[in-house]
Amino acid sequence: MKKASTSSVYDDLATQEIDAFKLARRSIDELCKRLSHAHGQAISSSCYYVYAQHACRSSRIKLRKLKLSALEEQLLNTTEGVNVALGKLKPIQEEEEKRASKSSFMEHTSSFVNEFSDFVVRISGIVQTMLPQSPEYTITYGVLLLIFKAVVTKKERQDSLSNSILSLSNRLPVVGFYREVFPTNAMKVAVASVYAGLMYLLDEALVYYRSGRFAESKFAKHVQEIELSIDKMNYLKDAAHIAQQNDMQDTVKDTGHIVARLFHNFQTNNVAISSSIAMLNQKIHSIQSKTDHFYEIEAFKYSLLCQDSLSPDELEQDDDPTQLSRQDFHLSPKDQWENNGILEHLITWSASGRTSLLWIGGSSGNQDSWVTDFSLDMIQAFQIQSPTLLYALCDNLSSARFFTSRTLVRSLIIRLLNIHPNLAYQNPDLCNQRRFARAKTFKQLWNIFSALAIQVPELFIMVDRVEQCRPNEDADLSNHLLTSLMELAKGEQRISVIITSIYDPPDGFEDHGMTSVYIDTGKRARQRYR
């Protein structure tokens, strides 16, 4: 007599287990109904999970008959969750491809790995729903890893798996949602049924692909049973939704009656109610005003605490435009910016949407450059308008102090928080004393500033005489400060940036989204521009 194959023995065992499960399910249904009448909801809810537990235990019994290797036993005991399971897919793929020398199928396998990973993530939704009942449900991850190991280097097996099991991916995410939104006993039964059906399907797939033989499988039958369970969940969801709508309608009707009675009382007691409402509004307004005032004070205090922690070892800057405006700029009327032609370039840049950084370079022969006088007038004009103005006057410091790339960005952060202290209060993860104290490098400071800047409705940044800004060991003008300002202006339409200098911009920057103009008023009108 021939000895039966492992696959045929497993098929008989699987059929017996399914029949036993269905019989047990009917018995448990009847038992839960009786317990529900006798003991109430708590006992009734717990017994429905026996379906899923039965599937887990049956799976473990079947797996013992497969004579798994030590590595497969290790994969089967993956209990840490979906992230750990996903992390093991790539090592398994590399090991199996190395063993089978299938490097030519790398592109196809990579696509399959992505598809299988998506299936693992989706099936984890129902596993995570079941886990609070018992940790034994993590066996699902182990079975998935064993299936993946069996098919990862076989194209025909990958195609077969994709056409059967992975076709369920698009419907699985609804399971966890319905389980949480409608936690009825019937929904718990449906969830447990879907999980049990998945376990039987995965058990069938594991033996089918490990056997190396591709006879007619039972996948379609299992998939059909799972889809029927999901259809039942959809029906339960719709029924629960209708019941909720009916409850809402009753609530609205009851609320309507209450409102009608209140309106009748309001009409009969109009004078008294009006007076009471007026008093109540006054109190609410008073409370709101006090709350707003308290919020402003707390936001300002919190902003100051953060500013005090922001690189205390850096130099404080004193670039007050009122101090610089007292200087006597030796400029003739023809050299002043109102008359030298820069206004036309400014209008053109503004009409284009101000989507690029504007570099304004200029000199006046042997006289003072006209660009700082231009910057001061721009600052005064914007301070009385709606846009938030941030500025840095790099040529307005004493000889003992100067701007660097880091201190300039730090100055912009402080000005921004002084104008909008609520930004610090509303972003505690970004603005806190610990993070500000650790912000020592240019990159750390810029990350803070850019994250705050994009939250301002309309922001205007003016940097005057940028050539006076000195480099740090970790940041220079061209590769760091200027590049960062250009990216900020280009990426956000609400942010406009103007930089002035007595020089042309560094080479190559005009090809990367910078608009520049240079006017030397010491030359004749036709020779001024370049």
PDB file of C-alpha atoms in Angstrom, residues 90-288:
ATOM      1  CA  LYS A  90      14.026  41.628   2.982  1.00  0.00           C
ATOM      2  CA  PRO A  91      16.522  39.291   4.736  1.00  0.00           C
ATOM      3  CA  ILE A  92      14.364  36.297   3.783  1.00  0.00           C
ATOM      4  CA  GLN A  93      14.254  37.483   0.158  1.00  0.00           C
ATOM      5  CA  GLU A  94      18.037  37.938  -0.006  1.00  0.00           C
ATOM      6  CA  GLU A  95      18.753  34.561   1.588  1.00  0.00           C
ATOM      7  CA  GLU A  96      16.357  32.648  -0.684  1.00  0.00           C
ATOM      8  CA  GLU A  97      17.595  34.398  -3.838  1.00  0.00           C
ATOM      9  CA  LYS A  98      21.194  33.632  -2.868  1.00  0.00           C
ATOM     10  CA  ARG A  99      20.300  30.001  -2.272  1.00  0.00           C
ATOM     11  CA  ALA A 100      18.324  29.669  -5.534  1.00  0.00           C
ATOM     12  CA  SER A 101      20.586  31.940  -7.662  1.00  0.00           C
ATOM     13  CA  LYS A 102      17.559  33.884  -8.936  1.00  0.00           C
ATOM     14  CA  SER A 103      19.104  37.325  -9.300  1.00  0.00           C
ATOM     15  CA  SER A 104      17.577  37.686 -12.798  1.00  0.00           C
ATOM     16  CA  PHE A 105      14.096  37.888 -11.220  1.00  0.00           C
ATOM     17  CA  MET A 106      15.081  40.759  -8.915  1.00  0.00           C
ATOM     18  CA  GLU A 107      12.740  43.317 -10.556  1.00  0.00           C
ATOM     19  CA  HIS A 108       9.725  40.992 -10.480  1.00  0.00           C
ATOM     20  CA  THR A 109      10.526  39.873  -6.932  1.00  0.00           C
ATOM     21  CA  SER A 110      10.853  43.454  -5.737  1.00  0.00           C
ATOM     22  CA  SER A 111       7.358  44.208  -7.045  1.00  0.00           C
ATOM     23  CA  PHE A 112       6.027  41.101  -5.331  1.00  0.00           C
ATOM     24  CA  VAL A 113       7.718  42.040  -2.027  1.00  0.00           C
ATOM     25  CA  ASN A 114       5.972  45.424  -2.095  1.00  0.00           C
ATOM     26  CA  GLU A 115       2.638  43.771  -2.834  1.00  0.00           C
ATOM     27  CA  PHE A 116       3.117  41.182  -0.098  1.00  0.00           C
ATOM     28  CA  SER A 117       4.194  43.866   2.404  1.00  0.00           C
ATOM     29  CA  ASP A 118       0.996  45.776   1.672  1.00  0.00           C
ATOM     30  CA  PHE A 119      -1.003  42.601   2.347  1.00  0.00           C
ATOM     31  CA  VAL A 120       0.820  42.092   5.688  1.00  0.00           C
ATOM     32  CA  VAL A 121       0.051  45.672   6.724  1.00  0.00           C
ATOM     33  CA  ARG A 122      -3.614  45.313   5.807  1.00  0.00           C
ATOM     34  CA  ILE A 123      -4.044  41.951   7.539  1.00  0.00           C
ATOM     35  CA  SER A 124      -2.409  43.416  10.648  1.00  0.00           C
ATOM     36  CA  GLY A 125      -5.550  45.527  11.103  1.00  0.00           C
ATOM     37  CA  ILE A 126      -7.646  42.499  12.004  1.00  0.00           C
ATOM     38  CA  VAL A 127      -4.776  40.884  13.951  1.00  0.00           C
ATOM     39  CA  GLN A 128      -4.409  44.011  16.092  1.00  0.00           C
ATOM     40  CA  THR A 129      -8.178  43.938  16.658  1.00  0.00           C
ATOM     41  CA  MET A 130      -7.922  40.404  18.035  1.00  0.00           C
ATOM     42  CA  LEU A 131      -4.696  40.824  20.056  1.00  0.00           C
ATOM     43  CA  PRO A 132      -6.322  42.360  23.189  1.00  0.00           C
ATOM     44  CA  GLN A 133      -8.150  39.062  23.649  1.00  0.00           C
ATOM     45  CA  SER A 134      -5.049  36.838  23.503  1.00  0.00           C
ATOM     46  CA  PRO A 135      -1.401  37.131  22.352  1.00  0.00           C
ATOM     47  CA  GLU A 136      -1.639  33.833  20.481  1.00  0.00           C
ATOM     48  CA  TYR A 137      -3.065  35.647  17.453  1.00  0.00           C
ATOM     49  CA  THR A 138       0.473  36.753  16.521  1.00  0.00           C
ATOM     50  CA  ILE A 139       0.931  33.327  14.930  1.00  0.00           C
ATOM     51  CA  THR A 140      -0.527  34.976  11.839  1.00  0.00           C
ATOM     52  CA  TYR A 141       2.718  36.910  11.301  1.00  0.00           C
ATOM     53  CA  GLY A 142       4.771  33.713  11.559  1.00  0.00           C
ATOM     54  CA  VAL A 143       2.614  31.901   8.992  1.00  0.00           C
ATOM     55  CA  LEU A 144       2.870  34.891   6.619  1.00  0.00           C
ATOM     56  CA  LEU A 145       6.674  34.821   6.864  1.00  0.00           C
ATOM     57  CA  LEU A 146       6.773  31.076   6.128  1.00  0.00           C
ATOM     58  CA  ILE A 147       4.542  31.576   3.066  1.00  0.00           C
ATOM     59  CA  PHE A 148       6.770  34.417   1.867  1.00  0.00           C
ATOM     60  CA  LYS A 149       9.867  32.214   2.273  1.00  0.00           C
ATOM     61  CA  ALA A 150       8.231  29.486   0.188  1.00  0.00           C
ATOM     62  CA  VAL A 151       7.287  31.688  -2.780  1.00  0.00           C
ATOM     63  CA  VAL A 152       9.812  34.556  -2.909  1.00  0.00           C
ATOM     64  CA  THR A 153      12.113  32.899  -5.509  1.00  0.00           C
ATOM     65  CA  LYS A 154       9.389  31.170  -7.571  1.00  0.00           C
ATOM     66  CA  LYS A 155       7.704  33.404 -10.149  1.00  0.00           C
ATOM     67  CA  GLU A 156       4.818  31.012 -10.779  1.00  0.00           C
ATOM     68  CA  ARG A 157       4.149  30.771  -7.050  1.00  0.00           C
ATOM     69  CA  GLN A 158       4.255  34.546  -6.718  1.00  0.00           C
ATOM     70  CA  ASP A 159       1.693  34.898  -9.515  1.00  0.00           C
ATOM     71  CA  SER A 160      -0.510  32.232  -7.959  1.00  0.00           C
ATOM     72  CA  LEU A 161      -0.366  33.907  -4.536  1.00  0.00           C
ATOM     73  CA  SER A 162      -1.117  37.326  -6.026  1.00  0.00           C
ATOM     74  CA  ASN A 163      -4.168  35.985  -7.879  1.00  0.00           C
ATOM     75  CA  SER A 164      -5.619  34.314  -4.779  1.00  0.00           C
ATOM     76  CA  ILE A 165      -4.691  35.549  -1.322  1.00  0.00           C
ATOM     77  CA  LEU A 166      -3.439  39.048  -2.133  1.00  0.00           C
ATOM     78  CA  SER A 167      -6.693  39.818  -3.969  1.00  0.00           C
ATOM     79  CA  LEU A 168      -8.279  40.260  -0.525  1.00  0.00           C
ATOM     80  CA  SER A 169      -6.056  43.252   0.326  1.00  0.00           C
ATOM     81  CA  ASN A 170      -8.479  45.939  -0.806  1.00  0.00           C
ATOM     82  CA  ARG A 171     -11.266  44.678   1.469  1.00  0.00           C
ATOM     83  CA  LEU A 172      -9.360  43.891   4.662  1.00  0.00           C
ATOM     84  CA  PRO A 173      -8.902  47.430   6.055  1.00  0.00           C
ATOM     85  CA  VAL A 174     -12.624  47.761   6.801  1.00  0.00           C
ATOM     86  CA  VAL A 175     -12.450  45.052   9.446  1.00  0.00           C
ATOM     87  CA  GLY A 176     -10.783  47.039  12.205  1.00  0.00           C
ATOM     88  CA  PHE A 177     -12.943  50.085  11.457  1.00  0.00           C
ATOM     89  CA  TYR A 178     -16.257  48.240  11.756  1.00  0.00           C
ATOM     90  CA  ARG A 179     -15.027  46.431  14.856  1.00  0.00           C
ATOM     91  CA  GLU A 180     -14.387  49.718  16.657  1.00  0.00           C
ATOM     92  CA  VAL A 181     -17.305  51.775  15.342  1.00  0.00           C
ATOM     93  CA  PHE A 182     -19.983  49.124  15.805  1.00  0.00           C
ATOM     94  CA  PRO A 183     -18.837  46.846  18.707  1.00  0.00           C
ATOM     95  CA  THR A 184     -21.944  44.677  18.712  1.00  0.00           C
ATOM     96  CA  ASN A 185     -21.925  40.933  19.386  1.00  0.00           C
ATOM     97  CA  ALA A 186     -22.858  40.215  15.793  1.00  0.00           C
ATOM     98  CA  MET A 187     -19.956  42.352  14.563  1.00  0.00           C
ATOM     99  CA  LYS A 188     -17.570  40.537  16.918  1.00  0.00           C
ATOM    100  CA  VAL A 189     -18.724  37.237  15.436  1.00  0.00           C
ATOM    101  CA  ALA A 190     -18.116  38.570  11.932  1.00  0.00           C
ATOM    102  CA  VAL A 191     -14.614  39.805  12.818  1.00  0.00           C
ATOM    103  CA  ALA A 192     -13.730  36.476  14.432  1.00  0.00           C
ATOM    104  CA  SER A 193     -15.093  34.668  11.369  1.00  0.00           C
ATOM    105  CA  VAL A 194     -12.963  36.733   9.000  1.00  0.00           C
ATOM    106  CA  TYR A 195      -9.864  36.051  11.116  1.00  0.00           C
ATOM    107  CA  ALA A 196     -10.613  32.312  11.292  1.00  0.00           C
ATOM    108  CA  GLY A 197     -11.192  32.194   7.540  1.00  0.00           C
ATOM    109  CA  LEU A 198      -7.883  33.968   6.929  1.00  0.00           C
ATOM    110  CA  MET A 199      -6.023  31.499   9.143  1.00  0.00           C
ATOM    111  CA  TYR A 200      -7.501  28.515   7.276  1.00  0.00           C
ATOM    112  CA  LEU A 201      -6.608  30.186   3.988  1.00  0.00           C
ATOM    113  CA  LEU A 202      -3.014  30.879   5.098  1.00  0.00           C
ATOM    114  CA  ASP A 203      -2.618  27.322   6.440  1.00  0.00           C
ATOM    115  CA  GLU A 204      -3.820  25.965   3.092  1.00  0.00           C
ATOM    116  CA  ALA A 205      -1.429  28.269   1.203  1.00  0.00           C
ATOM    117  CA  LEU A 206       1.568  27.312   3.369  1.00  0.00           C
ATOM    118  CA  VAL A 207       1.284  23.588   2.715  1.00  0.00           C
ATOM    119  CA  TYR A 208       0.315  24.151  -0.908  1.00  0.00           C
ATOM    120  CA  TYR A 209       3.430  26.203  -1.694  1.00  0.00           C
ATOM    121  CA  ARG A 210       5.799  24.141   0.472  1.00  0.00           C
ATOM    122  CA  SER A 211       4.780  20.921  -1.272  1.00  0.00           C
ATOM    123  CA  GLY A 212       6.196  22.126  -4.600  1.00  0.00           C
ATOM    124  CA  ARG A 213       3.226  20.668  -6.464  1.00  0.00           C
ATOM    125  CA  PHE A 214       0.626  22.841  -8.139  1.00  0.00           C
ATOM    126  CA  ALA A 215      -2.529  20.812  -8.208  1.00  0.00           C
ATOM    127  CA  GLU A 216      -6.003  22.387  -7.891  1.00  0.00           C
ATOM    128  CA  SER A 217      -6.042  24.306  -4.607  1.00  0.00           C
ATOM    129  CA  LYS A 218      -8.880  25.227  -2.280  1.00  0.00           C
ATOM    130  CA  PHE A 219      -8.001  28.933  -2.285  1.00  0.00           C
ATOM    131  CA  ALA A 220     -11.125  30.026  -4.148  1.00  0.00           C
ATOM    132  CA  LYS A 221     -13.362  28.308  -1.588  1.00  0.00           C
ATOM    133  CA  HIS A 222     -11.609  29.962   1.350  1.00  0.00           C
ATOM    134  CA  VAL A 223     -11.555  33.363  -0.336  1.00  0.00           C
ATOM    135  CA  GLN A 224     -15.274  33.072  -1.040  1.00  0.00           C
ATOM    136  CA  GLU A 225     -16.020  32.260   2.612  1.00  0.00           C
ATOM    137  CA  ILE A 226     -13.953  35.242   3.784  1.00  0.00           C
ATOM    138  CA  GLU A 227     -15.711  37.563   1.349  1.00  0.00           C
ATOM    139  CA  LEU A 228     -19.081  36.305   2.587  1.00  0.00           C
ATOM    140  CA  SER A 229     -18.032  37.170   6.152  1.00  0.00           C
ATOM    141  CA  ILE A 230     -16.938  40.626   5.009  1.00  0.00           C
ATOM    142  CA  ASP A 231     -20.260  41.079   3.194  1.00  0.00           C
ATOM    143  CA  LYS A 232     -22.005  40.217   6.430  1.00  0.00           C
ATOM    144  CA  MET A 233     -19.949  42.893   8.204  1.00  0.00           C
ATOM    145  CA  ASN A 234     -21.025  45.403   5.562  1.00  0.00           C
ATOM    146  CA  TYR A 235     -24.636  44.433   6.161  1.00  0.00           C
ATOM    147  CA  LEU A 236     -24.199  44.830   9.924  1.00  0.00           C
ATOM    148  CA  LYS A 237     -22.516  48.181   9.382  1.00  0.00           C
ATOM    149  CA  ASP A 238     -25.375  49.422   7.201  1.00  0.00           C
ATOM    150  CA  ALA A 239     -27.949  48.190   9.693  1.00  0.00           C
ATOM    151  CA  ALA A 240     -26.139  49.878  12.576  1.00  0.00           C
ATOM    152  CA  HIS A 241     -25.847  53.051  10.525  1.00  0.00           C
ATOM    153  CA  ILE A 242     -29.587  53.085   9.868  1.00  0.00           C
ATOM    154  CA  ALA A 243     -30.239  52.557  13.571  1.00  0.00           C
ATOM    155  CA  GLN A 244     -27.937  55.441  14.397  1.00  0.00           C
ATOM    156  CA  GLN A 245     -29.739  57.658  11.906  1.00  0.00           C
ATOM    157  CA  ASN A 246     -33.066  56.770  13.493  1.00  0.00           C
ATOM    158  CA  ASP A 247     -31.675  57.615  16.923  1.00  0.00           C
ATOM    159  CA  MET A 248     -30.393  60.913  15.568  1.00  0.00           C
ATOM    160  CA  GLN A 249     -33.793  61.705  14.071  1.00  0.00           C
ATOM    161  CA  ASP A 250     -35.467  61.013  17.404  1.00  0.00           C
ATOM    162  CA  THR A 251     -32.896  63.197  19.134  1.00  0.00           C
ATOM    163  CA  VAL A 252     -33.466  65.995  16.631  1.00  0.00           C
ATOM    164  CA  LYS A 253     -37.211  65.766  17.099  1.00  0.00           C
ATOM    165  CA  ASP A 254     -36.878  65.867  20.873  1.00  0.00           C
ATOM    166  CA  THR A 255     -34.469  68.766  20.589  1.00  0.00           C
ATOM    167  CA  GLY A 256     -36.919  70.564  18.285  1.00  0.00           C
ATOM    168  CA  HIS A 257     -39.673  70.265  20.875  1.00  0.00           C
ATOM    169  CA  ILE A 258     -37.354  71.609  23.558  1.00  0.00           C
ATOM    170  CA  VAL A 259     -36.333  74.525  21.339  1.00  0.00           C
ATOM    171  CA  ALA A 260     -39.991  75.277  20.578  1.00  0.00           C
ATOM    172  CA  ARG A 261     -40.807  75.418  24.271  1.00  0.00           C
ATOM    173  CA  LEU A 262     -37.794  77.613  24.922  1.00  0.00           C
ATOM    174  CA  PHE A 263     -38.862  79.959  22.146  1.00  0.00           C
ATOM    175  CA  HIS A 264     -42.366  80.162  23.600  1.00  0.00           C
ATOM    176  CA  ASN A 265     -40.916  80.966  27.014  1.00  0.00           C
ATOM    177  CA  PHE A 266     -38.625  83.496  25.403  1.00  0.00           C
ATOM    178  CA  GLN A 267     -41.554  85.277  23.783  1.00  0.00           C
ATOM    179  CA  THR A 268     -43.557  85.390  27.000  1.00  0.00           C
ATOM    180  CA  ASN A 269     -40.583  86.597  29.027  1.00  0.00           C
ATOM    181  CA  ASN A 270     -38.896  88.675  26.368  1.00  0.00           C
ATOM    182  CA  VAL A 271     -37.801  91.591  28.520  1.00  0.00           C
ATOM    183  CA  ALA A 272     -36.340  89.501  31.319  1.00  0.00           C
ATOM    184  CA  ILE A 273     -34.578  87.120  28.967  1.00  0.00           C
ATOM    185  CA  SER A 274     -33.180  89.975  26.881  1.00  0.00           C
ATOM    186  CA  SER A 275     -31.736  91.567  29.980  1.00  0.00           C
ATOM    187  CA  SER A 276     -30.299  88.253  31.125  1.00  0.00           C
ATOM    188  CA  ILE A 277     -28.774  87.598  27.719  1.00  0.00           C
ATOM    189  CA  ALA A 278     -27.247  91.078  27.634  1.00  0.00           C
ATOM    190  CA  MET A 279     -25.710  90.531  31.061  1.00  0.00           C
ATOM    191  CA  LEU A 280     -24.509  87.115  30.033  1.00  0.00           C
ATOM    192  CA  ASN A 281     -22.934  88.511  26.866  1.00  0.00           C
ATOM    193  CA  GLN A 282     -21.159  91.155  28.888  1.00  0.00           C
ATOM    194  CA  LYS A 283     -19.772  88.536  31.240  1.00  0.00           C
ATOM    195  CA  ILE A 284     -18.739  86.314  28.360  1.00  0.00           C
ATOM    196  CA  HIS A 285     -17.059  89.258  26.637  1.00  0.00           C
ATOM    197  CA  SER A 286     -15.287  90.164  29.861  1.00  0.00           C
ATOM    198  CA  ILE A 287     -14.113  86.596  30.385  1.00  0.00           C
ATOM    199  CA  GLN A 288     -13.005  86.356  26.765  1.00  0.00           C
TER     200      GLN A 288
END
